[in-house]
mmCIF file of C-alpha atoms in Angstrom:
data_model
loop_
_atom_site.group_PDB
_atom_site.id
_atom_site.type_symbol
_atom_site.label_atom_id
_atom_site.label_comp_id
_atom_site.label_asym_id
_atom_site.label_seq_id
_atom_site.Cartn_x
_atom_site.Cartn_y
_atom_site.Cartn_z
ATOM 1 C CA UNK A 1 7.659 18.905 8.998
ATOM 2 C CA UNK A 2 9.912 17.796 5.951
ATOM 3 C CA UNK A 3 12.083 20.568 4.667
ATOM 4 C CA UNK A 4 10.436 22.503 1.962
ATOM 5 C CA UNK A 5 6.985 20.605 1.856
ATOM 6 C CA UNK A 6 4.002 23.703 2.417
ATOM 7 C CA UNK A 7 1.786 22.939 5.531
ATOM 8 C CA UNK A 8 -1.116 23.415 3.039
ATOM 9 C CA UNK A 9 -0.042 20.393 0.757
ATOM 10 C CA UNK A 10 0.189 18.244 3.856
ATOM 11 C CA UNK A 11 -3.186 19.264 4.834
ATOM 12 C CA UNK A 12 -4.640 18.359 1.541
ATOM 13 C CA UNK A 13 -3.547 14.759 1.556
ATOM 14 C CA UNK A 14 -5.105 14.631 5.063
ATOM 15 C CA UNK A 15 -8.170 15.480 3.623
ATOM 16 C CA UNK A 16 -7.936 13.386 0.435
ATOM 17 C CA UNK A 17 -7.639 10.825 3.093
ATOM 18 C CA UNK A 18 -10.405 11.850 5.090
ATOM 19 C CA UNK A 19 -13.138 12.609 2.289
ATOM 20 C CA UNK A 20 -11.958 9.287 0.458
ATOM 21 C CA UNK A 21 -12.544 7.285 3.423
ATOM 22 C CA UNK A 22 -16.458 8.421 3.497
ATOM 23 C CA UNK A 23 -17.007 8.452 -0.286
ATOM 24 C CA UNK A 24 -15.496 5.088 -1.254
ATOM 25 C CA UNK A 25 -15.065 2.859 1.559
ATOM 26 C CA UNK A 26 -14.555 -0.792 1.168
ATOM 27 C CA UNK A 27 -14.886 -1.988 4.683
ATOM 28 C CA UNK A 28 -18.360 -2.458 5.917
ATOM 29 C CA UNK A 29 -19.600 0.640 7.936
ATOM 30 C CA UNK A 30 -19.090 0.710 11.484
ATOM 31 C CA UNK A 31 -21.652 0.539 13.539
ATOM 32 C CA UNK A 32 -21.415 2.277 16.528
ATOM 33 C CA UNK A 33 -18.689 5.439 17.274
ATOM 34 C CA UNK A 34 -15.374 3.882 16.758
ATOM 35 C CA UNK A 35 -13.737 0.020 17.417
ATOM 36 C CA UNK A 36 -10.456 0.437 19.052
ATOM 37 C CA UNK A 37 -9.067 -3.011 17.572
ATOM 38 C CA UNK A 38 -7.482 -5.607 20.440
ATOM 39 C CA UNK A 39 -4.092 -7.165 18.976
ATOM 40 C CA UNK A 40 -3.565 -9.520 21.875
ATOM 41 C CA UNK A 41 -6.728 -11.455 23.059
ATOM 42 C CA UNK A 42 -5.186 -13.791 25.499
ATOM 43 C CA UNK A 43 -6.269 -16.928 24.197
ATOM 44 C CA UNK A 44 -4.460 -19.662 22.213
ATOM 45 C CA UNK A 45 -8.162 -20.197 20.811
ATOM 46 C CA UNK A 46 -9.092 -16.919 20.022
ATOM 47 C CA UNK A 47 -11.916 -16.518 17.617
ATOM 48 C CA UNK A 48 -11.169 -14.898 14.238
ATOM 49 C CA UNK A 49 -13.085 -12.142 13.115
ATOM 50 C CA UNK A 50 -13.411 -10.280 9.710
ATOM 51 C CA UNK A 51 -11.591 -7.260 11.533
ATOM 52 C CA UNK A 52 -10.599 -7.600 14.984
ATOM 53 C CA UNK A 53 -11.530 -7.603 18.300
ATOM 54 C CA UNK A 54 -12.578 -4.054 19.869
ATOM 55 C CA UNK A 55 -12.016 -2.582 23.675
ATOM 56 C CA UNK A 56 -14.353 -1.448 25.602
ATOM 57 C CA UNK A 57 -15.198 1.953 23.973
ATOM 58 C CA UNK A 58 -14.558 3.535 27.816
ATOM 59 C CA UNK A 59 -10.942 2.142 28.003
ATOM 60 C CA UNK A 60 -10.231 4.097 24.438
ATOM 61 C CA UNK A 61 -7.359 6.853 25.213
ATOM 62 C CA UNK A 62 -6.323 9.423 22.373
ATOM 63 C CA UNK A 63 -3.593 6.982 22.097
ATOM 64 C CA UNK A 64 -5.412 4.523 20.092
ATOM 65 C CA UNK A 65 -6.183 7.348 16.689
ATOM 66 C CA UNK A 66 -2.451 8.885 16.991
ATOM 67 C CA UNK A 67 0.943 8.021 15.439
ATOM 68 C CA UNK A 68 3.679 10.080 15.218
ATOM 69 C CA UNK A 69 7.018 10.568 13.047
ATOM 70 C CA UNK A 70 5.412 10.299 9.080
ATOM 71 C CA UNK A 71 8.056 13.145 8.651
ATOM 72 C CA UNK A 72 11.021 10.910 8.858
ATOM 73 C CA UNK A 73 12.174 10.215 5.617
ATOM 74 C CA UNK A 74 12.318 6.289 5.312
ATOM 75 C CA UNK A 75 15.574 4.283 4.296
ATOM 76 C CA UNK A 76 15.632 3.472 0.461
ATOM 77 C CA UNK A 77 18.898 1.841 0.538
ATOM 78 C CA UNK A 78 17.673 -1.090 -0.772
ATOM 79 C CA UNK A 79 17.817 -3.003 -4.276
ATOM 80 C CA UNK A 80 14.368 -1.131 -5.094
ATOM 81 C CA UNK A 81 15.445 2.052 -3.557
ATOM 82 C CA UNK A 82 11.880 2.537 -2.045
ATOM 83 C CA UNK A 83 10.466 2.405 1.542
ATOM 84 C CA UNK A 84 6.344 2.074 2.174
ATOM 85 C CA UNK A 85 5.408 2.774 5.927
ATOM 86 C CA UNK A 86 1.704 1.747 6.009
ATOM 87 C CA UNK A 87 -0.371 2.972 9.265
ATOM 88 C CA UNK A 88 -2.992 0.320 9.033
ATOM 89 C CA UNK A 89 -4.946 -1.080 11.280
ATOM 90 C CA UNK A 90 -2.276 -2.689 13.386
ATOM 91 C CA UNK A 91 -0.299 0.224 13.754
ATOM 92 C CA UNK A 92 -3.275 3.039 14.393
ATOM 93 C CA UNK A 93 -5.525 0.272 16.269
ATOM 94 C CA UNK A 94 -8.139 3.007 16.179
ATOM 95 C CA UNK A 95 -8.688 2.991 12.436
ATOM 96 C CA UNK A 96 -10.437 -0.773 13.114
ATOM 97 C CA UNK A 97 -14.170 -0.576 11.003
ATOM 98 C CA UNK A 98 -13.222 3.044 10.040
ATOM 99 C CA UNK A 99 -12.555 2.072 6.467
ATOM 100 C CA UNK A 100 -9.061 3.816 5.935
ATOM 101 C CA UNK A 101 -5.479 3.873 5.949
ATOM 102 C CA UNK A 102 -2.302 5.711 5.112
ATOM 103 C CA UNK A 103 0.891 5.015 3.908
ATOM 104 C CA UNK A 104 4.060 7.727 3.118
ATOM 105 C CA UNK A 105 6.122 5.830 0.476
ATOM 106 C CA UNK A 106 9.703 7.156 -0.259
ATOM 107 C CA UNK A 107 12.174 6.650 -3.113
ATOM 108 C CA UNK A 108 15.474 7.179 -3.932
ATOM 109 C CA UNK A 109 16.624 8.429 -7.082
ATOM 110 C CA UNK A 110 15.550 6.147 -9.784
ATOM 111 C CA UNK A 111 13.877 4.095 -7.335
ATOM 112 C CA UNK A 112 10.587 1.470 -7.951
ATOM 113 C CA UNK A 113 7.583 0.606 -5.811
ATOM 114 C CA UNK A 114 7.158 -2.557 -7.815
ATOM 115 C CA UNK A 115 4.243 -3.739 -9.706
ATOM 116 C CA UNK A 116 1.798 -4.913 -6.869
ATOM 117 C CA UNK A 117 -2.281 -4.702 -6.320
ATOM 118 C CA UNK A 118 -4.332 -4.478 -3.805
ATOM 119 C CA UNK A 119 -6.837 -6.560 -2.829
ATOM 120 C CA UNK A 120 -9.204 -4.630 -0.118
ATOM 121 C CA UNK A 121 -8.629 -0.992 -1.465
ATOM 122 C CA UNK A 122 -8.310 1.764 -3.636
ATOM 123 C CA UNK A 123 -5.643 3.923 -3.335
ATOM 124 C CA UNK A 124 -5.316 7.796 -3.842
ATOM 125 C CA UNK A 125 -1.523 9.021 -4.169
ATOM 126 C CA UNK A 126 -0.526 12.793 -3.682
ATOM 127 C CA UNK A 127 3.220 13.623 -4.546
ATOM 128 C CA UNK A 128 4.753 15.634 -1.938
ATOM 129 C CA UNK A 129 8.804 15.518 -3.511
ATOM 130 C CA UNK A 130 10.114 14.865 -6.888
ATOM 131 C CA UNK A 131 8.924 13.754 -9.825
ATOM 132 C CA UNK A 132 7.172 9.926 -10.385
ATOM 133 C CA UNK A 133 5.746 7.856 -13.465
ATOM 134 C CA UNK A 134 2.653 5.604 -12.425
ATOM 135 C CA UNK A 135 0.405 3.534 -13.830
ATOM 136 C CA UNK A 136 -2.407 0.848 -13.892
ATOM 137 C CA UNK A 137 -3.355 -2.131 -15.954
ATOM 138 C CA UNK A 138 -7.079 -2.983 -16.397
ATOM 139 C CA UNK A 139 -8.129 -7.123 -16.544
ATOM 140 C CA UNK A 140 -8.846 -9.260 -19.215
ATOM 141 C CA UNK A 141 -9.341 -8.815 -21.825
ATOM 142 C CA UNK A 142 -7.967 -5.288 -22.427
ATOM 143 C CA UNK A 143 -5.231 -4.939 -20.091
ATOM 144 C CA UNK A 144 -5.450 -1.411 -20.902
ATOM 145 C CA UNK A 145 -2.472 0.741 -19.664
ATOM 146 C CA UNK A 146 -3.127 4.217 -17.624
ATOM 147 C CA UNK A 147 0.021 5.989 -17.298
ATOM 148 C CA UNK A 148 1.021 9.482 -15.959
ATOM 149 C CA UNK A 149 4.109 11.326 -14.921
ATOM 150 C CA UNK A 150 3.237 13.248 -11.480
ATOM 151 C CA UNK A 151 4.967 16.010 -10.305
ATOM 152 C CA UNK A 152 4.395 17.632 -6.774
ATOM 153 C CA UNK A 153 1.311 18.164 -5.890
ATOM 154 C CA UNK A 154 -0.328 15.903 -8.340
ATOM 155 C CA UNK A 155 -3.017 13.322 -7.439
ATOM 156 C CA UNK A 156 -3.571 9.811 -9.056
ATOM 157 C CA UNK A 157 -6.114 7.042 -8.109
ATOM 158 C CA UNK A 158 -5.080 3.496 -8.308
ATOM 159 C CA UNK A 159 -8.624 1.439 -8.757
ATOM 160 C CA UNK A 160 -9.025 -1.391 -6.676
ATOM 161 C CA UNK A 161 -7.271 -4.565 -6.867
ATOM 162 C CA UNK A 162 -5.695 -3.573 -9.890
ATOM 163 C CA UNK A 163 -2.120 -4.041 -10.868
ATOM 164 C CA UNK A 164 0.062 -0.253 -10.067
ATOM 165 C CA UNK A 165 3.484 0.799 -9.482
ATOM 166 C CA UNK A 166 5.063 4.255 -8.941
ATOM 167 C CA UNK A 167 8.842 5.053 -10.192
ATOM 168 C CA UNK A 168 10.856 7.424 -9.500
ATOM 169 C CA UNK A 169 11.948 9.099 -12.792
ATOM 170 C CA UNK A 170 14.113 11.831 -11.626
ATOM 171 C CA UNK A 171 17.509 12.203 -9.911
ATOM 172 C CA UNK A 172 16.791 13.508 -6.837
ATOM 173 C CA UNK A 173 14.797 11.945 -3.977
ATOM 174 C CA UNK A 174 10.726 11.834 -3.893
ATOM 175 C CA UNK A 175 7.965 11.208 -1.238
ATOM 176 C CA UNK A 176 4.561 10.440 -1.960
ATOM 177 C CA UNK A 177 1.216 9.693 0.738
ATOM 178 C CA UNK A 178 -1.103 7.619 -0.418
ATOM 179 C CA UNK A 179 -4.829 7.073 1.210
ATOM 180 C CA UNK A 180 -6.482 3.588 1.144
ATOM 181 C CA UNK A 181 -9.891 2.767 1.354
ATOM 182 C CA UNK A 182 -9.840 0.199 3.866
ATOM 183 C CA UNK A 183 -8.204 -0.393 7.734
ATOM 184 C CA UNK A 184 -6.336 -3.254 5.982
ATOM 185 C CA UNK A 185 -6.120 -2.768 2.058
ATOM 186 C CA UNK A 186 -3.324 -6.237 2.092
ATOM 187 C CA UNK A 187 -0.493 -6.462 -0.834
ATOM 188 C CA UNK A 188 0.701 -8.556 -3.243
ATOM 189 C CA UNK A 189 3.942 -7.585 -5.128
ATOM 190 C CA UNK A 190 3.595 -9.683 -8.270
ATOM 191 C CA UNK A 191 6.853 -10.626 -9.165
ATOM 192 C CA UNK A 192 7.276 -11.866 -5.087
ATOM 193 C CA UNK A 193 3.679 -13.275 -5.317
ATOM 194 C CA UNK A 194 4.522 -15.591 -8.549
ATOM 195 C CA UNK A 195 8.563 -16.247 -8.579
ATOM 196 C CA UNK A 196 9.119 -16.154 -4.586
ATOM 197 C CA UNK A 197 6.162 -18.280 -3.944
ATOM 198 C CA UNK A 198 6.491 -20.586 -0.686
ATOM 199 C CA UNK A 199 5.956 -23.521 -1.428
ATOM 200 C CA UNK A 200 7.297 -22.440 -5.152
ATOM 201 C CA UNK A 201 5.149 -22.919 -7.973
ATOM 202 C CA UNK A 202 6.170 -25.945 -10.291
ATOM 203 C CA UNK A 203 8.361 -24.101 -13.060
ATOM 204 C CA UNK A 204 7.220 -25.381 -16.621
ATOM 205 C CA UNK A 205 3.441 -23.846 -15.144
ATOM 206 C CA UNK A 206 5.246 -20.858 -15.349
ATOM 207 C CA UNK A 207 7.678 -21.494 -17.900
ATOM 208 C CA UNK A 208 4.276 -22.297 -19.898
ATOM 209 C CA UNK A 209 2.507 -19.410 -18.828
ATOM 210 C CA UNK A 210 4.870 -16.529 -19.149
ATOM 211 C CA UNK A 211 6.475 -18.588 -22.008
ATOM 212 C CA UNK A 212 10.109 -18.244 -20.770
ATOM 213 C CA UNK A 213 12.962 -21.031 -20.601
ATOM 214 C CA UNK A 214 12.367 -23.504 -17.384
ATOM 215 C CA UNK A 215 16.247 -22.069 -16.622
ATOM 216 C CA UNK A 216 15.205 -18.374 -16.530
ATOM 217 C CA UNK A 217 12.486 -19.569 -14.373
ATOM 218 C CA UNK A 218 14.340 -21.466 -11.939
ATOM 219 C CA UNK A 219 16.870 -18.370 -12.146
ATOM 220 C CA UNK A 220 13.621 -15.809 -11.058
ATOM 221 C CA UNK A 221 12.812 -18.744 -8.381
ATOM 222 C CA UNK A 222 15.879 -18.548 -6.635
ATOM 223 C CA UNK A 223 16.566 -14.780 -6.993
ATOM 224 C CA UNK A 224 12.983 -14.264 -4.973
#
């Protein structure tokens, strides 16, 4: 249990998590009990699947819907000063078809979980620690901004595939838990997605498009 965070908080985001999964999933619905996924099918010429591969429901253990140690606060000593665990599908292999996933996401003072989307979920944030300003950007053509400052025990939702970000505003630590509406909700971080491309994107398309020198460009490209 983290020091000073209320058992009753912790049970709310659990079932934030839990009535979010049901009400807005974005995977398609399972269709029989549960899926336990298969990360290692033994085959250099495995099929791919939209998912993965499921046991034999009889071979499931308790094993399979458990991890342990979300309490552990999470290094931020990095030049973000942030840390996201995510317990997706590959790490809780029974959440395959279930729809869901969960991800603690801690910051350091002043620290930034950088503008990123998306792509498979929406996401429902509950701060747990400290104090954080979020926000959203709708598409074209408003770009409208959504902004809040969140406190502890504030909730904000995070529409799907839209670009977010959460920052720490404060100068003490924070920790937020976030529920996503799918097994495998995938990220891109923007800045990584468009400057740290691989291979990189020619530089006077995004000199052009973000109307910047070709210098600061190449600068950005070699920085990511």
């Amino acid at each position: 249990m983290m020091k000073g965070v209320p058992k009753t908080l912790l049970l709310t985001v659990a079932l934030l998590a839990w009535a979010f999964s049901l009400a807005s999933a974005f995977d398609p619905s399972p269709l029989q009990d549960f899926c336990v996924a298969i990360n290692d099918t033994s085959s250099d010429h495995a099929v791919f699947v939209n998912g993965k591969f499921c046991k034999d429901p009889k071979l499931a253990t308790a094993n399979d819907f458990f991890f342990s140690g979300l309490d552990t606060p999470r290094d931020t000593s990095n030049p973000l000063g942030s840390n996201v665990t995510l317990l997706n599908v590959d790490k809780i292999l029974g959440l395959n078809t279930l729809g869901i996933s969960l991800a603690r996401i801690d910051f350091a003072p002043y620290g930034l979980n950088p503008p990123h989307i998306h792509p498979r979920g929406t996401e429902i944030l509950v701060v747990l620690e400290g104090s954080l300003l979020v926000g959203f950007v709708t598409s074209n053509p408003d770009n409208r901004f959504f902004s809040k400052v969140l406190n502890a025990g504030d909730v904000f939702v995070f529409p799907i595939g839209l670009i977010h970000f959460q920052f720490n505003v404060g100068k003490t630590n924070a920790v937020a838990f976030a529920g996503l509406s799918s097994q495998n909700p995938g990220l891109i971080t923007i800045a990584n997605a468009v400057f740290g491309s691989n291979p990189p994107i020619n530089p006077d398309v995004l000199a052009k498009a973000f109307q910047l020198d070709r210098n600061v460009v190449n600068y950005l490209q070699k920085k990511f």
